[in-house]
CSV table of C-alpha atoms and ligand atoms in Angstrom, one decimal:
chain,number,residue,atom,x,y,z
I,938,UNK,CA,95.5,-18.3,21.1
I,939,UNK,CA,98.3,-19.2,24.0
I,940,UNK,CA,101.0,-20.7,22.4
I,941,UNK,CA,102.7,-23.6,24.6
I,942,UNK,CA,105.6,-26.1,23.9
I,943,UNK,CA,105.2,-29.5,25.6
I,944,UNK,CA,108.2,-30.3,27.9
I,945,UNK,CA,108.7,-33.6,29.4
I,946,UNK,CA,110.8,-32.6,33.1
I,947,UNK,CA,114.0,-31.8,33.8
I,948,UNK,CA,115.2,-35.0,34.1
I,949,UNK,CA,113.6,-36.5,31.0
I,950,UNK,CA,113.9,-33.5,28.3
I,951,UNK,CA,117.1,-32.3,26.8
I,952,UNK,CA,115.4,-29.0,26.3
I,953,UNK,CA,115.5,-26.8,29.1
I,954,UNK,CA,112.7,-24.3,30.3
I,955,UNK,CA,115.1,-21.5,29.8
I,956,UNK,CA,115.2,-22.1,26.1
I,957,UNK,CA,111.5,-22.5,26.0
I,958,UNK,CA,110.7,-19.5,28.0
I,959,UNK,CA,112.9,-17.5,25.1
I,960,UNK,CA,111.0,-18.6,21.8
I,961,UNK,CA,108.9,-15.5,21.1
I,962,UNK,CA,105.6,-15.8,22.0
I,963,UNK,CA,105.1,-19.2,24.2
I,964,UNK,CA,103.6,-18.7,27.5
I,965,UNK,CA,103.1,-21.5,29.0
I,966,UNK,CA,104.2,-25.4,29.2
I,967,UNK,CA,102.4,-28.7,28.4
I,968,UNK,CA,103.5,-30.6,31.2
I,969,UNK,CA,103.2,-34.7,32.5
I,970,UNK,CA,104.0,-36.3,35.0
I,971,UNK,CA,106.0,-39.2,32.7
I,972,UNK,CA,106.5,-41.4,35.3
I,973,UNK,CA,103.4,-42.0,37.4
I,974,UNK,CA,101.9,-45.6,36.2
I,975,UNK,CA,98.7,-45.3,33.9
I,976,UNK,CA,95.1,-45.2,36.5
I,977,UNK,CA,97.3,-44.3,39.8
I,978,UNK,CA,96.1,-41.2,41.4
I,979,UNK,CA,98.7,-37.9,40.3
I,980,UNK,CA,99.8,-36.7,44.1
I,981,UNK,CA,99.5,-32.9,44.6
I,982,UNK,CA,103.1,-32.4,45.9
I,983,UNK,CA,104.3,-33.7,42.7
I,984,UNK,CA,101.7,-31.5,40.9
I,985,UNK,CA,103.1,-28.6,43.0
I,986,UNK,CA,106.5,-29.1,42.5
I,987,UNK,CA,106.2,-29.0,39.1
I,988,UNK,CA,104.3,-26.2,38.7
I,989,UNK,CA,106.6,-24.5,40.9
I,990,UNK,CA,109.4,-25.3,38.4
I,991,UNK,CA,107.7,-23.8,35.9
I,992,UNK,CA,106.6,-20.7,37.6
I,993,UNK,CA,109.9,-20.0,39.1
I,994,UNK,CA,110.9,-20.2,34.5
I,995,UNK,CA,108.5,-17.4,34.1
I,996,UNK,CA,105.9,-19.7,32.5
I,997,UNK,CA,102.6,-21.0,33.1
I,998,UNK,CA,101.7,-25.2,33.5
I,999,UNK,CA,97.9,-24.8,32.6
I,1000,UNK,CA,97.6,-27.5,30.2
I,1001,UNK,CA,98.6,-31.7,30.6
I,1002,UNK,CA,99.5,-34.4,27.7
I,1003,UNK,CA,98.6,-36.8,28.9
I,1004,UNK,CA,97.0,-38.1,32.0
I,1005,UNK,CA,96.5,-41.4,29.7
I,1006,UNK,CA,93.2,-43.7,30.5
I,1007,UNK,CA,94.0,-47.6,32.0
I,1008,UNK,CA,93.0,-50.0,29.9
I,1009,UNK,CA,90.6,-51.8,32.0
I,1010,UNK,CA,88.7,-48.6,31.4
I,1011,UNK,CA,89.4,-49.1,27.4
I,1012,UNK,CA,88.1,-52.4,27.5
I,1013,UNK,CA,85.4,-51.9,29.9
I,1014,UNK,CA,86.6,-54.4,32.5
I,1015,UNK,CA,85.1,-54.0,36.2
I,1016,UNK,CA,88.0,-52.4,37.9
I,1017,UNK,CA,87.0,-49.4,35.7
I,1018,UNK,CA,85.5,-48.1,38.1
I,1019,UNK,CA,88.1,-48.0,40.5
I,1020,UNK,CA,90.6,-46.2,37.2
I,1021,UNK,CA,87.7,-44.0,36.7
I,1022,UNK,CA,87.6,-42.9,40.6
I,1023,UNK,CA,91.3,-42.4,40.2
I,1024,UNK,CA,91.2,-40.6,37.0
I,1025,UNK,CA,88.6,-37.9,38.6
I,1026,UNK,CA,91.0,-37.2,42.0
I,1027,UNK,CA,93.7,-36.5,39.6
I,1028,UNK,CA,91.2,-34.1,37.9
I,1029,UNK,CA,90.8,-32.1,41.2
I,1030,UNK,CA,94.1,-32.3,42.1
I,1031,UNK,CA,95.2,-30.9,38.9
I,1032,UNK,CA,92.9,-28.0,39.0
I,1033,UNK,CA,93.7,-27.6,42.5
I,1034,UNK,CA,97.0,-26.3,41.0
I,1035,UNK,CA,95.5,-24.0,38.3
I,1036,UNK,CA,96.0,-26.6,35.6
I,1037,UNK,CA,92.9,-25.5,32.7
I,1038,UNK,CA,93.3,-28.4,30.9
I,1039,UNK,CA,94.1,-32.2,30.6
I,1040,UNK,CA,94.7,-33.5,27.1
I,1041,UNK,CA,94.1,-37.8,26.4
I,1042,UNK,CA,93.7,-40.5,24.0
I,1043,UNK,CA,91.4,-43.8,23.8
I,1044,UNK,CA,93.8,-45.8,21.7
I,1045,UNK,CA,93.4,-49.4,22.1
I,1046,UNK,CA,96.7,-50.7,23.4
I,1047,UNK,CA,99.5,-48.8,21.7
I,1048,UNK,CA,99.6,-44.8,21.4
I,1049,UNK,CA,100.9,-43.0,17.9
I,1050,UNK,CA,102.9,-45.5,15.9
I,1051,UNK,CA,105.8,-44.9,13.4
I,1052,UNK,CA,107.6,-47.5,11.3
I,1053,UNK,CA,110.6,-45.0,11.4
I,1054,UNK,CA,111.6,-42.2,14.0
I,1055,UNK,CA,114.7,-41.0,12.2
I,1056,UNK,CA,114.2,-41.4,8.2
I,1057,UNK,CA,116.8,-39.2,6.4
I,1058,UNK,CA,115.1,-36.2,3.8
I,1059,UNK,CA,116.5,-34.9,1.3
I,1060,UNK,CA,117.9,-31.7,3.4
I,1061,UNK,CA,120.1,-33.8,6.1
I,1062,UNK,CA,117.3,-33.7,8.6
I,1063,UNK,CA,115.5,-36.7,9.9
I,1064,UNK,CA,111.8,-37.4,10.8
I,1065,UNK,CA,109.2,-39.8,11.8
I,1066,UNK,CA,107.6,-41.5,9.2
I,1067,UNK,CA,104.8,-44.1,8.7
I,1068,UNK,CA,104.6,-46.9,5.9
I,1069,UNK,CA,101.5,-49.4,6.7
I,1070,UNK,CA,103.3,-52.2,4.3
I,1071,UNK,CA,106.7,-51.5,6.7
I,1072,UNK,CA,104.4,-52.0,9.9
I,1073,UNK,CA,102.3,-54.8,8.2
I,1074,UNK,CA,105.4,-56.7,8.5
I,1075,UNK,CA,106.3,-56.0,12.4
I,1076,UNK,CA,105.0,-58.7,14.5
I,1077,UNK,CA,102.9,-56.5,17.0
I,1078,UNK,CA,104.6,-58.6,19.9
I,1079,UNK,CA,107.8,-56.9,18.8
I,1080,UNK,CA,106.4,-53.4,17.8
I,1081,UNK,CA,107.2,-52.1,21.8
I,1082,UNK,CA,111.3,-53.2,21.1
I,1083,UNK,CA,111.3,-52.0,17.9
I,1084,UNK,CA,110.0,-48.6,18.4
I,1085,UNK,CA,112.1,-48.2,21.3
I,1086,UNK,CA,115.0,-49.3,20.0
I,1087,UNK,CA,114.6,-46.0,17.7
I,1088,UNK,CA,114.3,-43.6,20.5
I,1089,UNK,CA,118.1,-42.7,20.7
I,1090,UNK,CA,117.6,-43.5,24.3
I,1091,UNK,CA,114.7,-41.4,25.3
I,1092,UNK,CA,111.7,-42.6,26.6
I,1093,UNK,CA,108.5,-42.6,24.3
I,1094,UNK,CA,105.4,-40.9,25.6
I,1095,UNK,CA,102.9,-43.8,25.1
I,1096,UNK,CA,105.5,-46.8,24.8
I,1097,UNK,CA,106.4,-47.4,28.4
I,1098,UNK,CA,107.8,-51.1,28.6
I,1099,UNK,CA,106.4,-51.2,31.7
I,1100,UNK,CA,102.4,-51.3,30.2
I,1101,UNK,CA,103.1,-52.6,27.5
I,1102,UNK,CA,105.3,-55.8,28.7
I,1103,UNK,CA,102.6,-58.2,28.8
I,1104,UNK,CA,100.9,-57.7,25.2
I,1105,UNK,CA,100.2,-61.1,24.7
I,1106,UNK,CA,97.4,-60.6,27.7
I,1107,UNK,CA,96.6,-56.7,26.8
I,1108,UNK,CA,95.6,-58.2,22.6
I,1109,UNK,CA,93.4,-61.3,24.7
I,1110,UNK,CA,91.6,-59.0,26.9
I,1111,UNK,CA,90.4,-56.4,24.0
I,1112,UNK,CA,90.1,-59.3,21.9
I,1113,UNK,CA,85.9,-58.7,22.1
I,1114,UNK,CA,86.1,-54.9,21.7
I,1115,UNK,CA,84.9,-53.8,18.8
I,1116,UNK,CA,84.2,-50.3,17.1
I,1117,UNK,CA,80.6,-50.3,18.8
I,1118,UNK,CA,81.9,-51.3,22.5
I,1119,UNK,CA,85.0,-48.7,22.9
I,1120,UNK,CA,82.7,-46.1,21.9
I,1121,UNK,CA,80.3,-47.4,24.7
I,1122,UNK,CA,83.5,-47.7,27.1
I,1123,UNK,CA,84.4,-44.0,26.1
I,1124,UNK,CA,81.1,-42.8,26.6
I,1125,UNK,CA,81.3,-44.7,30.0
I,1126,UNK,CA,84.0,-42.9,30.6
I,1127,UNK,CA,83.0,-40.0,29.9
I,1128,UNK,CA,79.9,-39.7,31.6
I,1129,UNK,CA,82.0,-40.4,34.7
I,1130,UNK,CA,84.7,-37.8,34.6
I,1131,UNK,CA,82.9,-34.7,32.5
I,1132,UNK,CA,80.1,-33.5,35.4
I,1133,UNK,CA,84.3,-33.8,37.9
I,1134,UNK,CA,85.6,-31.5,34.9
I,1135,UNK,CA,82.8,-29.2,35.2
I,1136,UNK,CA,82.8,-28.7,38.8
I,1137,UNK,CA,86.4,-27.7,38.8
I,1138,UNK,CA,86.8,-26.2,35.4
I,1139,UNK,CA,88.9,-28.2,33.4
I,1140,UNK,CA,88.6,-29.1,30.1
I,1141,UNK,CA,89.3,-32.3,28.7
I,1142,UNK,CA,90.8,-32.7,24.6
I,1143,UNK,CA,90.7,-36.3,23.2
I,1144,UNK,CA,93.9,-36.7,20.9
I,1145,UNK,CA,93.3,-38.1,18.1
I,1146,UNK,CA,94.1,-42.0,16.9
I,1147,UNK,CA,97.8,-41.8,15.2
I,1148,UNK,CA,97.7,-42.8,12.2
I,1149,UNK,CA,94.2,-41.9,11.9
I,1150,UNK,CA,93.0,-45.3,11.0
I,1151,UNK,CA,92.5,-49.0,12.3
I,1152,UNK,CA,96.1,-50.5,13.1
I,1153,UNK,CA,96.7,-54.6,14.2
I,1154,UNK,CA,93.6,-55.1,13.7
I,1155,UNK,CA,92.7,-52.8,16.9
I,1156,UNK,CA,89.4,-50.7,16.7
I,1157,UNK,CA,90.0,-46.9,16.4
I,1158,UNK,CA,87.2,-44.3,17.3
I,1159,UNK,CA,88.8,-41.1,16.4
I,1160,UNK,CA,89.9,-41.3,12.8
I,1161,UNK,CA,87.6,-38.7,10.9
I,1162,UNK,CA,85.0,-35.6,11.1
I,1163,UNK,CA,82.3,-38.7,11.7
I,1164,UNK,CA,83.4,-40.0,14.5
I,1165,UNK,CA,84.8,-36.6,16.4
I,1166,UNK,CA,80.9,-36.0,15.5
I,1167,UNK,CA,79.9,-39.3,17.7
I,1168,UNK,CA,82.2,-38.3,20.4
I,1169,UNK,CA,81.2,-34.9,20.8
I,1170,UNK,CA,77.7,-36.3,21.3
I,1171,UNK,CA,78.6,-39.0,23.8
I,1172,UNK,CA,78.6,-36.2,26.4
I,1173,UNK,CA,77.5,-33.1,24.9
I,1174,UNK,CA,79.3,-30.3,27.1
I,1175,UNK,CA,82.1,-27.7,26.1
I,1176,UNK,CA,84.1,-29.7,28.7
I,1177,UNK,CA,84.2,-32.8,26.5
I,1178,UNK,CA,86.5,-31.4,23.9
I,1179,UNK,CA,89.2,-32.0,21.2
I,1180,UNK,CA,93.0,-31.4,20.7
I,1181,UNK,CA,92.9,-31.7,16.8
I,1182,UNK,CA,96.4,-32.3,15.8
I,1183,UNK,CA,96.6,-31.1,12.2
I,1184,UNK,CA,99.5,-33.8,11.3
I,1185,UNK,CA,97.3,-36.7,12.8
I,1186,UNK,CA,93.8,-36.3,11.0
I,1187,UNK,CA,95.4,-34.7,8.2
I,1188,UNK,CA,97.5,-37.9,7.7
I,1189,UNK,CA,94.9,-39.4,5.6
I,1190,UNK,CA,93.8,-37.0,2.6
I,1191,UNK,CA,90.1,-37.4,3.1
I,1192,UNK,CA,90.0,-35.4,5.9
I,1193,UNK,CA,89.8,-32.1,5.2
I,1194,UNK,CA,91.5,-30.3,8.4
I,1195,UNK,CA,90.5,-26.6,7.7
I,1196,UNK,CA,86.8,-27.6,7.1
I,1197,UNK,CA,87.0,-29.8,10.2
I,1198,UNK,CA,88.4,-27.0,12.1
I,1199,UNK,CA,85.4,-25.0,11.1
I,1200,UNK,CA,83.2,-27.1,11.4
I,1201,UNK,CA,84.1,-28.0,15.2
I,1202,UNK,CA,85.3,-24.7,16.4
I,1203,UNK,CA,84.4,-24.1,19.7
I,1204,UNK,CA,84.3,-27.7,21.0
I,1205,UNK,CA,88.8,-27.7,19.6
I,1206,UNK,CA,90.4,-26.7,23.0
I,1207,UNK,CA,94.1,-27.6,22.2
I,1208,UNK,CA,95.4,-27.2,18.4
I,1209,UNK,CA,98.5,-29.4,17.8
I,1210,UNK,CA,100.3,-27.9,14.6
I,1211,UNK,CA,102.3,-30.2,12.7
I,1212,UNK,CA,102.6,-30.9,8.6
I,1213,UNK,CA,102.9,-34.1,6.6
I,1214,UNK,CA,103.9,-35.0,3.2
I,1215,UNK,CA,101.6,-37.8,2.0
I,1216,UNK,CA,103.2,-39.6,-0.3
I,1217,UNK,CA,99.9,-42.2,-1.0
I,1218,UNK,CA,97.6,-44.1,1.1
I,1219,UNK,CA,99.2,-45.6,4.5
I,1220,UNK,CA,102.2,-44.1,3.7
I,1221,UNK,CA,103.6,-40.5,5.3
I,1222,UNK,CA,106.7,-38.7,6.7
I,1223,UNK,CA,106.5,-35.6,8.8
I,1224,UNK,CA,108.0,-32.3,7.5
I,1225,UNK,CA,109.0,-29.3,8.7
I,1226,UNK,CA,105.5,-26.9,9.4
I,1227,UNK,CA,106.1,-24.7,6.3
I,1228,UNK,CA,103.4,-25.5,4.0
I,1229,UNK,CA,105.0,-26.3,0.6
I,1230,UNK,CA,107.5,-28.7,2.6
I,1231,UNK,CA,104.3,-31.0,3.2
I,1232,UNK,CA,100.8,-31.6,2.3
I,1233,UNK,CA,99.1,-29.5,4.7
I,1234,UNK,CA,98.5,-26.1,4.2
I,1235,UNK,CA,99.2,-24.4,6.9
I,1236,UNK,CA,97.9,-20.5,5.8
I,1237,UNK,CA,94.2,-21.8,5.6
I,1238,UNK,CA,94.7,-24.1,8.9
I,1239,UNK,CA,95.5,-21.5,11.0
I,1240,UNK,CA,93.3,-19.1,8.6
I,1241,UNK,CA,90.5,-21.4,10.0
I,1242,UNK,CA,91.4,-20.8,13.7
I,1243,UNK,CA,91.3,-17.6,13.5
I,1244,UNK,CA,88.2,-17.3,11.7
I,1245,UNK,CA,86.6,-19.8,14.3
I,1246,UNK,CA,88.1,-17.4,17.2
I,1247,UNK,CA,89.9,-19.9,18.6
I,1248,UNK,CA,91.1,-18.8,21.7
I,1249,UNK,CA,92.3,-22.1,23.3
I,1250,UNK,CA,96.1,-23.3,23.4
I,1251,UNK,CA,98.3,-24.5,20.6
I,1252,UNK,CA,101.8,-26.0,20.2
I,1253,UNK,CA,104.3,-26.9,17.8
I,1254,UNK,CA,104.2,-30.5,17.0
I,1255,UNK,CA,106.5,-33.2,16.3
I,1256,UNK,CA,109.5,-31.3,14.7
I,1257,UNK,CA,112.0,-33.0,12.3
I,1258,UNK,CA,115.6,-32.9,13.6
I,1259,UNK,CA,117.9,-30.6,12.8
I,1260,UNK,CA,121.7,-28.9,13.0
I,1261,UNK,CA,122.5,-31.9,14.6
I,1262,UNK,CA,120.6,-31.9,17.4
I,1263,UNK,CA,119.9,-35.1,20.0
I,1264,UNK,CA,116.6,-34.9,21.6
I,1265,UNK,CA,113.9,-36.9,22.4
I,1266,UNK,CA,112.3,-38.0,18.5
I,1267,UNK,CA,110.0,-35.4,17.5
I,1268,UNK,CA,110.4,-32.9,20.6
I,1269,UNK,CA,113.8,-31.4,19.7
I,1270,UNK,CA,114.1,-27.6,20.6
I,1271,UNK,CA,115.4,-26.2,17.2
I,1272,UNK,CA,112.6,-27.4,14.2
I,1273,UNK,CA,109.5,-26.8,17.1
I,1274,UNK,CA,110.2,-23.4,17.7
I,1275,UNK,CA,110.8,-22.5,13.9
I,1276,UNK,CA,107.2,-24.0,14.0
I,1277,UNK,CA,106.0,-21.6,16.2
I,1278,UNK,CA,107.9,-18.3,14.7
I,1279,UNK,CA,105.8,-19.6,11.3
I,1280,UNK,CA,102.9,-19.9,13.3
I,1281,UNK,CA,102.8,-16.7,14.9
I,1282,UNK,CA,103.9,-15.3,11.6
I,1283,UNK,CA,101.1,-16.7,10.1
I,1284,UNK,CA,98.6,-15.2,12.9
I,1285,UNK,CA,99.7,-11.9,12.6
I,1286,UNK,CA,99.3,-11.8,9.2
I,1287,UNK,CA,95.4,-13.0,9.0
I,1288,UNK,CA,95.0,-10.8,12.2
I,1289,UNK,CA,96.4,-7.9,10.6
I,1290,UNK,CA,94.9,-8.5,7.0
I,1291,UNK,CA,91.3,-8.8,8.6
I,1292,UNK,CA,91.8,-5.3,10.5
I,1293,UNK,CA,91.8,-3.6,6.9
A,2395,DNO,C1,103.0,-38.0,20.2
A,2395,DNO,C2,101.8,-37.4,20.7
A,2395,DNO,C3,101.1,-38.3,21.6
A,2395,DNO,C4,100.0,-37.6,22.3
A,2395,DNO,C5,99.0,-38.6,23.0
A,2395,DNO,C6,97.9,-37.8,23.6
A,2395,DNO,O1,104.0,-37.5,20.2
A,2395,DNO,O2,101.1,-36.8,19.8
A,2395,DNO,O3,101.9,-38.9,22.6
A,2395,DNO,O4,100.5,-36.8,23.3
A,2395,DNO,O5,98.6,-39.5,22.1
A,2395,DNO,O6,97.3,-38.6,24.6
């Protein structure tokens, strides 16, 4: 495995690459270009300068999360073409620069949601959390303001204003997209970026939907072992892959993340490793990664990618926030990189164990 930390720029990210590059272990960064608008073309001096940055920090920019898919392509509108065209230059201009691989989601409308970004536990830390009945009672107009208004100032991966100012029109236009027709929009999709992929060696890793089930009465496609199933199939290469995020699937206690991790091995590209304390149906919190803080356990997850061989890149998750640190919610430096010293202390310990 090649551990990783995602990092959001200089200018966006209170955690610097220096503190990065010293958590034992991480190797390389999970960059984005935050501020290039959703379907526009990523330019290769901006790809190059900021691989340069990392480079020059003594670490590698091999993997991206997110280039994030236009929703015209979502909703299967004829400028998709056009996004699509787009989507595959900023393929080839990301491999240009040595970038392996590009991680996505095909959420309709709004990315991973949270009714809270900072509820208090028990230990004086915060963390996001997720109660359907809370969210059930946010008028989805007003989810983009309230969510926002949580971030402490920092700017949300997957809740830019800017895309999501004119809801009203984005909730019309999908309003005929069902389960059956974003799968057949993905699969479009698809179809027209994988043979780009394979010609320059990049692999992509659907995220998957967060919460794991249907939200505002939007269709979700990647909610269970079923449908990573049907998605693996709609174009069935290695270079149509997953980034399972532990935290996200695990979120609802039918899904069983260490059997889905064996069951999908080779085609899991990019493991996300976060933990979640379910308290019942619809209702969750994030924890810290150690496995009798949440629900997860996270010996037999990472027990499963080892057994499966994974040798594809991971990364802390969401982190709760801790010793009083201000950072972006979820991305603080202190609670991800405990994550990762548990995570490599977990590896070595199956790695060593299985030399016996
Ligand atoms: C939340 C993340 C998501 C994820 C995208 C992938 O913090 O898990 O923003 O990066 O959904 O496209």
């Amino acid at each position: 495995m090649k551990m990783t930390f995602r990092w959001f720029g200089a200018k966006e990210d209170s955690v610097t690459l220096e503190q990065i590059r010293q958590i034992p272990g991480v190797s390389g960064i999970v960059g984005m270009l935050g501020d290039i608008p959703v379907g526009e073309v990523w330019p290769k001096d901006r790809i190059a300068a900021l691989k340069k940055e990392i480079n020059d920090a003594g670490l590698e920019l091999e993997v991206i999360e997110s280039v994030n898919v236009h929703d015209a392509i979502k909703i299967g509108l004829p400028e998709r073409d056009k996004y699509i065209e787009n989507y595959r230059t900023t393929i080839r201009n990301l491999a240009q620069y040595g970038v392996k691989l590009i991680t996505y989601n095909f959420m309709p409308v709004f990315d991973w949601t949270r009714s809270d970004l900072a509820m208090p536990l028990g230990d004086g830390s915060t963390a996001l959390s997720y109660d359907q009945d809370a969210i059930d009672k946010i008028d989805p107009q007003n989810i983009v303001a309230t969510i926002n208004s949580m971030s402490g100032g920092f700017s949300l991966p997957g809740w830019e204003p800017e895309r999501l100012g004119k809801l009203k029109e984005l909730f019309l236009a999908y309003k005929d997209v069902n389960e059956e027709k974003l799968v057949a929009n993905l699969k479009y999709f698809l179809e027209g970026i994988i043979p780009v992929c394979k010609e320059c060696d990049v692999k992509m890793a659907i995220h998957p939907d967060d919460p794991p089930w249907n939200i505002f009465g939007l269709p979700r496609i990647v909610r269970n072992a079923d449908d990573l199933e049907r998605l693996l199939n709609l174009v069935d290469s290695p270079y149509n892959g997953l980034c399972l995020c532990s935290g996200c699937i695990g979120a609802d206690p039918k899904n069983n993340v260490p059997a889905i991790i064996r069951r999908f091995g080779e085609r899991i590209h990019f493991a996300h490793i976060r933990n979640v304390k379910i308290d019942c149906l619809g209702k969750f919190h994030e924890s810290s990664h150690l496995s009798c803080d949440g629900s997860l356990d996270l010996y037999e997850i990472i027990k499963a990618y080892y057994d499966v061989g994974f040798n594809g890149y991971i990364r802390p998750d969401h982190g709760r926030m801790i010793w009083g640190e201000k950072a972006r919610p979820g991305y603080g430096l202190y609670d991800r990189a405990l994550g990762i010293a548990y995570i490599n202390g977990l590896w070595e310990a199956i790695e060593k164990d299985h030399r016996k």
